[in-house]
Coordinates of C-alpha atoms in Angstrom, one line a residue:
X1 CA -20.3 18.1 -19.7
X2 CA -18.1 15.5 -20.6
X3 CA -14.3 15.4 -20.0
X4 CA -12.3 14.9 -23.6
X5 CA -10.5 11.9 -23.9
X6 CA -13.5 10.2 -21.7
X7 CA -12.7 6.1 -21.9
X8 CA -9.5 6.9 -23.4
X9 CA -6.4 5.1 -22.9
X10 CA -5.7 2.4 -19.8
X11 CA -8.9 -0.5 -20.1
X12 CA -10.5 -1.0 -16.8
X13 CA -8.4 -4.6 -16.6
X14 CA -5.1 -2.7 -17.0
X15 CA -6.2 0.0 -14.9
X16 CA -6.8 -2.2 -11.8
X17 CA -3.8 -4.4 -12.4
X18 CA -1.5 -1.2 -12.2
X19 CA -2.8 -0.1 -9.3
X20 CA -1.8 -3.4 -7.7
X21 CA 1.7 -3.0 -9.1
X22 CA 1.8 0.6 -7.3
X23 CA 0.6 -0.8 -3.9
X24 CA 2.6 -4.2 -4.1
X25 CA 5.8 -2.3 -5.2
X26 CA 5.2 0.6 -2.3
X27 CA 5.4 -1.9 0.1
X28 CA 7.7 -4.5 -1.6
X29 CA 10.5 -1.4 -2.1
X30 CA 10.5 -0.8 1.8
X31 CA 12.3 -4.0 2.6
X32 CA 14.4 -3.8 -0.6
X33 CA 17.9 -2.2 1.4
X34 CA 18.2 -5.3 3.9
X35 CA 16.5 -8.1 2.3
X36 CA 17.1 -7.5 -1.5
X37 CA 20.1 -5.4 -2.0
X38 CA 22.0 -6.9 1.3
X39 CA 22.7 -3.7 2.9
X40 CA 24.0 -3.9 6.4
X41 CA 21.5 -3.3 9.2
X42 CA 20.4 0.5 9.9
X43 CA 22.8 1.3 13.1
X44 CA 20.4 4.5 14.2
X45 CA 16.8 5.8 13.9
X46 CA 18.2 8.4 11.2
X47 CA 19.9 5.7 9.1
X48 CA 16.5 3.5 9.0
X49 CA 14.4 6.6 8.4
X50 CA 16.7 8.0 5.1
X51 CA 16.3 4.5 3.5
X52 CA 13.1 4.6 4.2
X53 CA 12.3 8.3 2.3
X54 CA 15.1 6.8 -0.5
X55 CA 12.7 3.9 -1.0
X56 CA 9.2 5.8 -0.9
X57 CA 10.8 8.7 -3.0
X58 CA 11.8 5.3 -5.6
X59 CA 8.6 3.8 -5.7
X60 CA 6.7 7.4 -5.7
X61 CA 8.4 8.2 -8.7
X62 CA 8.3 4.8 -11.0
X63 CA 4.5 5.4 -9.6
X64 CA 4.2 8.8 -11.6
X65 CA 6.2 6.9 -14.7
X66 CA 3.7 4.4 -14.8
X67 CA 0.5 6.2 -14.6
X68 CA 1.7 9.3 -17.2
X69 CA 2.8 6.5 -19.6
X70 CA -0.7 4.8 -19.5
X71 CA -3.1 7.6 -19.8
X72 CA -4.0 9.5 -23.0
X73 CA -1.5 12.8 -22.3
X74 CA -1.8 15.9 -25.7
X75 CA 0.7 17.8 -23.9
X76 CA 3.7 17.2 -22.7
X77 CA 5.1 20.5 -21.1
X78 CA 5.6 20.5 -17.0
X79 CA 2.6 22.6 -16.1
X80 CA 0.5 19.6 -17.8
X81 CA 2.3 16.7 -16.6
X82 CA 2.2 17.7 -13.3
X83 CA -1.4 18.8 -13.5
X84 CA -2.4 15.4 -14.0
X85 CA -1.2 14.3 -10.7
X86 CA -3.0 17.6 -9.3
X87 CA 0.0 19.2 -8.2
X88 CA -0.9 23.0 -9.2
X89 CA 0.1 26.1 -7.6
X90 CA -3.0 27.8 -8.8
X91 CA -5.9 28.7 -5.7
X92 CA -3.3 27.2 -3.4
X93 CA -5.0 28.9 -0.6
X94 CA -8.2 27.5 -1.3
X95 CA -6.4 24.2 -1.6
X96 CA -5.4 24.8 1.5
X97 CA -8.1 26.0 3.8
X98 CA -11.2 25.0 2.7
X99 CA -10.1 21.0 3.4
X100 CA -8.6 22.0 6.3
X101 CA -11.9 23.7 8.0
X102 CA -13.6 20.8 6.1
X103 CA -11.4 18.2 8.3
X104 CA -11.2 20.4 11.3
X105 CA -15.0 19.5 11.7
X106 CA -14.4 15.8 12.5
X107 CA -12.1 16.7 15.4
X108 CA -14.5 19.0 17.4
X109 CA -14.9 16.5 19.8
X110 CA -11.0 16.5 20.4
X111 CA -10.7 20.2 20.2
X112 CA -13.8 20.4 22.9
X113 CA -11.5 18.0 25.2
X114 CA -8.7 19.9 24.4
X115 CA -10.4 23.3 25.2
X116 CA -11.7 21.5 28.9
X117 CA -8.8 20.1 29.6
X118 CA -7.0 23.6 29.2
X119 CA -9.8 25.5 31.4
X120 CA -9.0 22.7 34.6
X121 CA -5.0 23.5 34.1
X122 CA -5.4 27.3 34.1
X123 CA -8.0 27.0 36.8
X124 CA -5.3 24.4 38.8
X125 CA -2.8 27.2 37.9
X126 CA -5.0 30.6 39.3
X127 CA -5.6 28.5 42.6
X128 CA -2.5 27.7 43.5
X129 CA -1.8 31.2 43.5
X130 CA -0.3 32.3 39.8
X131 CA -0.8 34.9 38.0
X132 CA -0.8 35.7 34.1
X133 CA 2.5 37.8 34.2
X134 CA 4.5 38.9 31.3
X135 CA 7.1 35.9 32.5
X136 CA 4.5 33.4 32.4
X137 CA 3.6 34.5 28.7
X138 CA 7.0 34.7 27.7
X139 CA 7.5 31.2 29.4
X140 CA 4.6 29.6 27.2
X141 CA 6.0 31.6 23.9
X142 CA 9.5 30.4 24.9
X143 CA 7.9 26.5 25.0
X144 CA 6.0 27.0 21.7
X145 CA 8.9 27.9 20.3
X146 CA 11.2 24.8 21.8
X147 CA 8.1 22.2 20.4
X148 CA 8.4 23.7 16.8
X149 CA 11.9 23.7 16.6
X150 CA 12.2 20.1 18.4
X151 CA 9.9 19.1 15.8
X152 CA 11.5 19.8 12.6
X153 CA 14.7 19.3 13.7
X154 CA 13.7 15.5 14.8
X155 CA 13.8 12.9 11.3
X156 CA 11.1 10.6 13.3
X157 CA 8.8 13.9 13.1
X158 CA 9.0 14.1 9.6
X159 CA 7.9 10.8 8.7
X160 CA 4.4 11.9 9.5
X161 CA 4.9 13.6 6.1
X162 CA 7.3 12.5 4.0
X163 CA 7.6 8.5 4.0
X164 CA 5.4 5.8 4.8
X165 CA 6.1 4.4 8.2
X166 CA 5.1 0.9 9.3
X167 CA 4.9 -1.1 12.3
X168 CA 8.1 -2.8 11.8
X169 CA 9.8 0.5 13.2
X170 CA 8.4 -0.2 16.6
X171 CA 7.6 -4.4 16.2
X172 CA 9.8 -7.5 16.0
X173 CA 11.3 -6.9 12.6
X174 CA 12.9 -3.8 13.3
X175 CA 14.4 -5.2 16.6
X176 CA 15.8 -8.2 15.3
X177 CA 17.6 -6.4 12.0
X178 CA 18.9 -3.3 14.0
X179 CA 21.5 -3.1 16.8
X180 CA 19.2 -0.8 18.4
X181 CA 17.8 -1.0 21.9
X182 CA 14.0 -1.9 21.1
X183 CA 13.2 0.4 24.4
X184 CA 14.6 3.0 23.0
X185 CA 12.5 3.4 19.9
X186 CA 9.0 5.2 19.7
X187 CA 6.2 3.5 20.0
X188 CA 3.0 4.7 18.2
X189 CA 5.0 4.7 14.7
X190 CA 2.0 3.3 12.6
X191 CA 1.0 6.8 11.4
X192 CA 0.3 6.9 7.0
X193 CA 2.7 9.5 5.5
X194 CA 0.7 11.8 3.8
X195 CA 3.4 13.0 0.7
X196 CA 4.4 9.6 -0.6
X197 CA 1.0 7.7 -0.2
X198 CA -1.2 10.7 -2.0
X199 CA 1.3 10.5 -4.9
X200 CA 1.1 7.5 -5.1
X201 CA -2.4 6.0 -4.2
X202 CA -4.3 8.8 -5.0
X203 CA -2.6 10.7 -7.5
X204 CA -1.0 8.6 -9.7
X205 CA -3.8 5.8 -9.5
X206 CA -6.7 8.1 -9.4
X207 CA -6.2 9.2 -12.9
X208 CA -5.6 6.2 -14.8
X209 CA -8.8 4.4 -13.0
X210 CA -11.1 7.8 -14.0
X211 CA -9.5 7.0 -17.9
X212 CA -10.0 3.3 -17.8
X213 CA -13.7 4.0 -17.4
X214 CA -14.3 3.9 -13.9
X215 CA -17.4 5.8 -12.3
X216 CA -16.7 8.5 -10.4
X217 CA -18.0 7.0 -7.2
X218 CA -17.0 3.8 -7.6
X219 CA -13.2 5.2 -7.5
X220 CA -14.1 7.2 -4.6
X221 CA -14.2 3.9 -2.9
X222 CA -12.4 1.1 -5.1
X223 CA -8.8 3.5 -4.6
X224 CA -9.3 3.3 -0.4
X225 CA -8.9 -0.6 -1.5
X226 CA -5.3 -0.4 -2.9
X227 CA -4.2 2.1 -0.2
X228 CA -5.3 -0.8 2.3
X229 CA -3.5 -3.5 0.4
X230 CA -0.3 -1.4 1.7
X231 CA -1.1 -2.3 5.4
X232 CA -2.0 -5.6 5.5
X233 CA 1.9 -6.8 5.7
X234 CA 1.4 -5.6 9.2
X235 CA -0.8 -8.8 9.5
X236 CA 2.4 -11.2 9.3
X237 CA 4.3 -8.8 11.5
X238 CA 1.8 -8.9 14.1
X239 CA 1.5 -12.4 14.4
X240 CA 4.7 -13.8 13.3
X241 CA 7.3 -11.1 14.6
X242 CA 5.6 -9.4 18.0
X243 CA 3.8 -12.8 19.1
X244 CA 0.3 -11.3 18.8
X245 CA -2.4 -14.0 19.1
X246 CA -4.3 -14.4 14.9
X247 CA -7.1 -13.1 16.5
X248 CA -5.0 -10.4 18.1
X249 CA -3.1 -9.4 14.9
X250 CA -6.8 -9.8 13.1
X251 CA -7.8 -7.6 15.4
X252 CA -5.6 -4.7 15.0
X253 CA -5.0 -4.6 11.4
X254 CA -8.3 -5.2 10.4
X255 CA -8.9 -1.9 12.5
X256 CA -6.1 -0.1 10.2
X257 CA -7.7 -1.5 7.4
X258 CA -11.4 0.1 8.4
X259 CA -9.3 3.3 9.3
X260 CA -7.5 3.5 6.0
X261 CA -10.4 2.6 3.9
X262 CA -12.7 5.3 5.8
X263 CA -9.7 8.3 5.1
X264 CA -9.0 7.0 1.9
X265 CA -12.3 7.3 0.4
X266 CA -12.4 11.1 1.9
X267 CA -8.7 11.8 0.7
X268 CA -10.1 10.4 -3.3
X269 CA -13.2 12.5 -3.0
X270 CA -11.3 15.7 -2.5
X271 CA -8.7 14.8 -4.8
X272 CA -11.3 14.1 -7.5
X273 CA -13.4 17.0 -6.3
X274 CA -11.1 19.9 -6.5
X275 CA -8.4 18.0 -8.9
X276 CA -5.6 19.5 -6.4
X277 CA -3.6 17.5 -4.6
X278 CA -2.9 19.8 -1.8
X279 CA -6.6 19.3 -0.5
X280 CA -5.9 15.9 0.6
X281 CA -2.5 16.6 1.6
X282 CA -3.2 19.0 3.9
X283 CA -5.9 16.7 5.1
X284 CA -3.4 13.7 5.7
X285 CA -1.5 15.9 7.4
X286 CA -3.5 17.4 9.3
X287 CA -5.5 13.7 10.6
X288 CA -1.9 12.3 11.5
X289 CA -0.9 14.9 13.7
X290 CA -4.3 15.3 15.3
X291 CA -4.7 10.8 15.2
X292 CA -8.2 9.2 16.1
X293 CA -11.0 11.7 16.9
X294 CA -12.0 11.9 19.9
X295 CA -16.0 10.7 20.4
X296 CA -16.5 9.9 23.9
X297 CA -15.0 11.4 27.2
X298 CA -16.0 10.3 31.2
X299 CA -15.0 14.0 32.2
X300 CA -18.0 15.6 30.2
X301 CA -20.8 14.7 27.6
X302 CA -20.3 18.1 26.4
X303 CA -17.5 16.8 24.2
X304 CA -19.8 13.7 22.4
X305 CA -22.1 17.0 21.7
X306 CA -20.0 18.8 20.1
X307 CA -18.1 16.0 18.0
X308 CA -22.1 15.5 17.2
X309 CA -21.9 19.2 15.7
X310 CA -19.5 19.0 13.9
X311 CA -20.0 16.2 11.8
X312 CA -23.8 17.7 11.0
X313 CA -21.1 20.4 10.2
X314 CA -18.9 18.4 8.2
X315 CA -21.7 16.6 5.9
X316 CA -23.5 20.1 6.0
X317 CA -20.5 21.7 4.5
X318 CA -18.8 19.0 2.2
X319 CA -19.9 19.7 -1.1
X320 CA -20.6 23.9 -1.1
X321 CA -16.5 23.6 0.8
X322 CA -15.7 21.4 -1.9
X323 CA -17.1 23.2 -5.1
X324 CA -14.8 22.4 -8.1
X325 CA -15.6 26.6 -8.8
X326 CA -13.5 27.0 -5.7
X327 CA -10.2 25.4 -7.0
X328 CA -10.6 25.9 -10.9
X329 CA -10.8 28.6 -13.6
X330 CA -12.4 26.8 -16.1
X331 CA -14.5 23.4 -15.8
X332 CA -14.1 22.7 -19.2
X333 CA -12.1 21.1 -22.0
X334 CA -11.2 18.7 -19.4
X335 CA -9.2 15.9 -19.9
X336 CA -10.6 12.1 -18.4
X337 CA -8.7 12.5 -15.4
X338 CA -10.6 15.9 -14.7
X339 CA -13.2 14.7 -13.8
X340 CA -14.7 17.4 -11.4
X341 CA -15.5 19.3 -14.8
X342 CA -18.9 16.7 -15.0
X343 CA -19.3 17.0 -11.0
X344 CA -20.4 20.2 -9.8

């Protein structure tokens, strides 16, 4: 079947040329405070970090202007505007736990090293002569409860969800436009934010490439491309700011790159699959706090088995987990930028 509106509205040309806009301007916005505008330097971690959620929330949000002003919308109530970005609150639990056990796959390997790694501490533990008391539980519970608190209550935490967060946070450009002690900063701070940049690279750019005519596989991995765009000013940084070697800096980012592409193509799939945007939310969330999966490990091949499992897992599982029946009442009188309605 067919979406309505099929071809309608933004031309392929106008289509890709947006997209560009939405990735230069993301990036462009970031630097806007200091550079642009002439605001003094961020004094503190906080200060940097609420300029930078200002800024993504900005460019997030001319993003969503953009792409519902090109596309062919009928209706122009909430519920339909914001379905065109995906944002439903219709088999939210689906949305939510079906990606989740989807992703979870990929990161057997870690969980396996996870799960070893806990045995030889409780085994360390039972030697040395403890015991599983009730004090010992209520110590753990008591520490699990510290972490999630810590967490939310730290602003660096939630950039991992909120705002995009580059390397200048932890490279040369931060340092030299702060009167903070570099040393004193975090270090891995490279991590995507998974709110602002599935607004705005898959949800708001998505759509208008499925209109302008676009295949549905050829979006799947023509989007990845625009969300890549957004990380290559960590090229100049490298080289210029933190005195990486070309190679070096070629090096790193073009890892990034391969890394962003790679996610980006499975973040557009589910998007485009389910037509929710909490499936690759939770995703994105989910990949920064867990980071690289792990593959290899010298303290037992049991762990390259079972990241092997899992990914016969994962590709076993990715469509039947991914059913557009699973996150949608009705496949039909779709508009272009349903297009799971034709992909069963």
């Amino acid at each position: 079947m067919e979406p309505q509106d099929a071809g309608a509205g933004a031309t392929k040309t106008a289509a890709v040329a947006a997209c560009i806009g939405m990735a230069v301007f993301y990036v462009a916005i970031l630097y806007s405070p200091t550079l642009i505008l002439r605001f003094p330097p961020p004094d503190s971690s906080n200060s940097f970090l609420k300029r930078r959620f200002i800024c993504a929330a900005v460019s997030s949000i001319v993003s969503m202007i953009v792409s519902i002003l090109m596309l062919p919308i009928t209706r122009w109530d909430a519920s339909s505007l914001l379905g065109v970005y995906g944002i439903r609150t219709d088999h939210i639990w689906q949305a939510l736990a079906y990606p989740l056990l989807l992703t979870a796959f990929m990161y057997s390997g870690s969980f396996a090293l996870k799960f070893l790694s806990m045995l030889q501490t409780s085994r360390e533990y039972f030697e040395s002569g403890g015991d599983l008391s009730v004090a010992c539980i209520k110590s753990i519970f008591l520490r699990i409860i510290d972490w999630a608190v810590s967490t939310a209550s730290c602003m660096s935490s939630w950039r991992n969800y909120f705002v995009h967060y580059t390397a200048l946070f932890s490279g040369g450009w931060f340092s030299k436009h702060t009167r903070l002690n570099q040393s004193l900063l975090p270090i891995h701070l490279d991590s995507q934010a998974p709110l602002t940049e599935e607004l705005v690279f898959r949800a708001c750019m998505i759509p208008l490439l499925l209109c302008g005519g676009f295949s549905t596989y050829t979006v799947i991995f023509i989007c990845p491309v625009f969300f890549s765009l957004a990380h290559l000013n960590h090229l100049l940084e490298f080289y210029f700011q933190r005195n990486y070697s070309f190679l070096k800096a070629c090096q790193v980012v073009g890892f990034q790159l391969v890394y962003t592409v790679i996610f980006g193509a499975y973040a557009s799939f589910l998007l485009i699959r389910t037509g929710h945007l909490t499936a690759p939310l939770v995703a994105h969330m989910f990949c920064n706090f867990m980071g690289l999966p792990v593959i290899l490990s010298g303290r037992s091949g049991m762990v390259s088995l079972v990241f092997l499992l899992g990914m016969v897992s994962f590709s076993k599982m990715l469509f039947p987990l991914t059913n557009p029946h699973l996150y949608n009442s009705e496949t039909h009188s779709c508009s272009c930028w349903h297009r799971y309605c034709s992909w069963s």
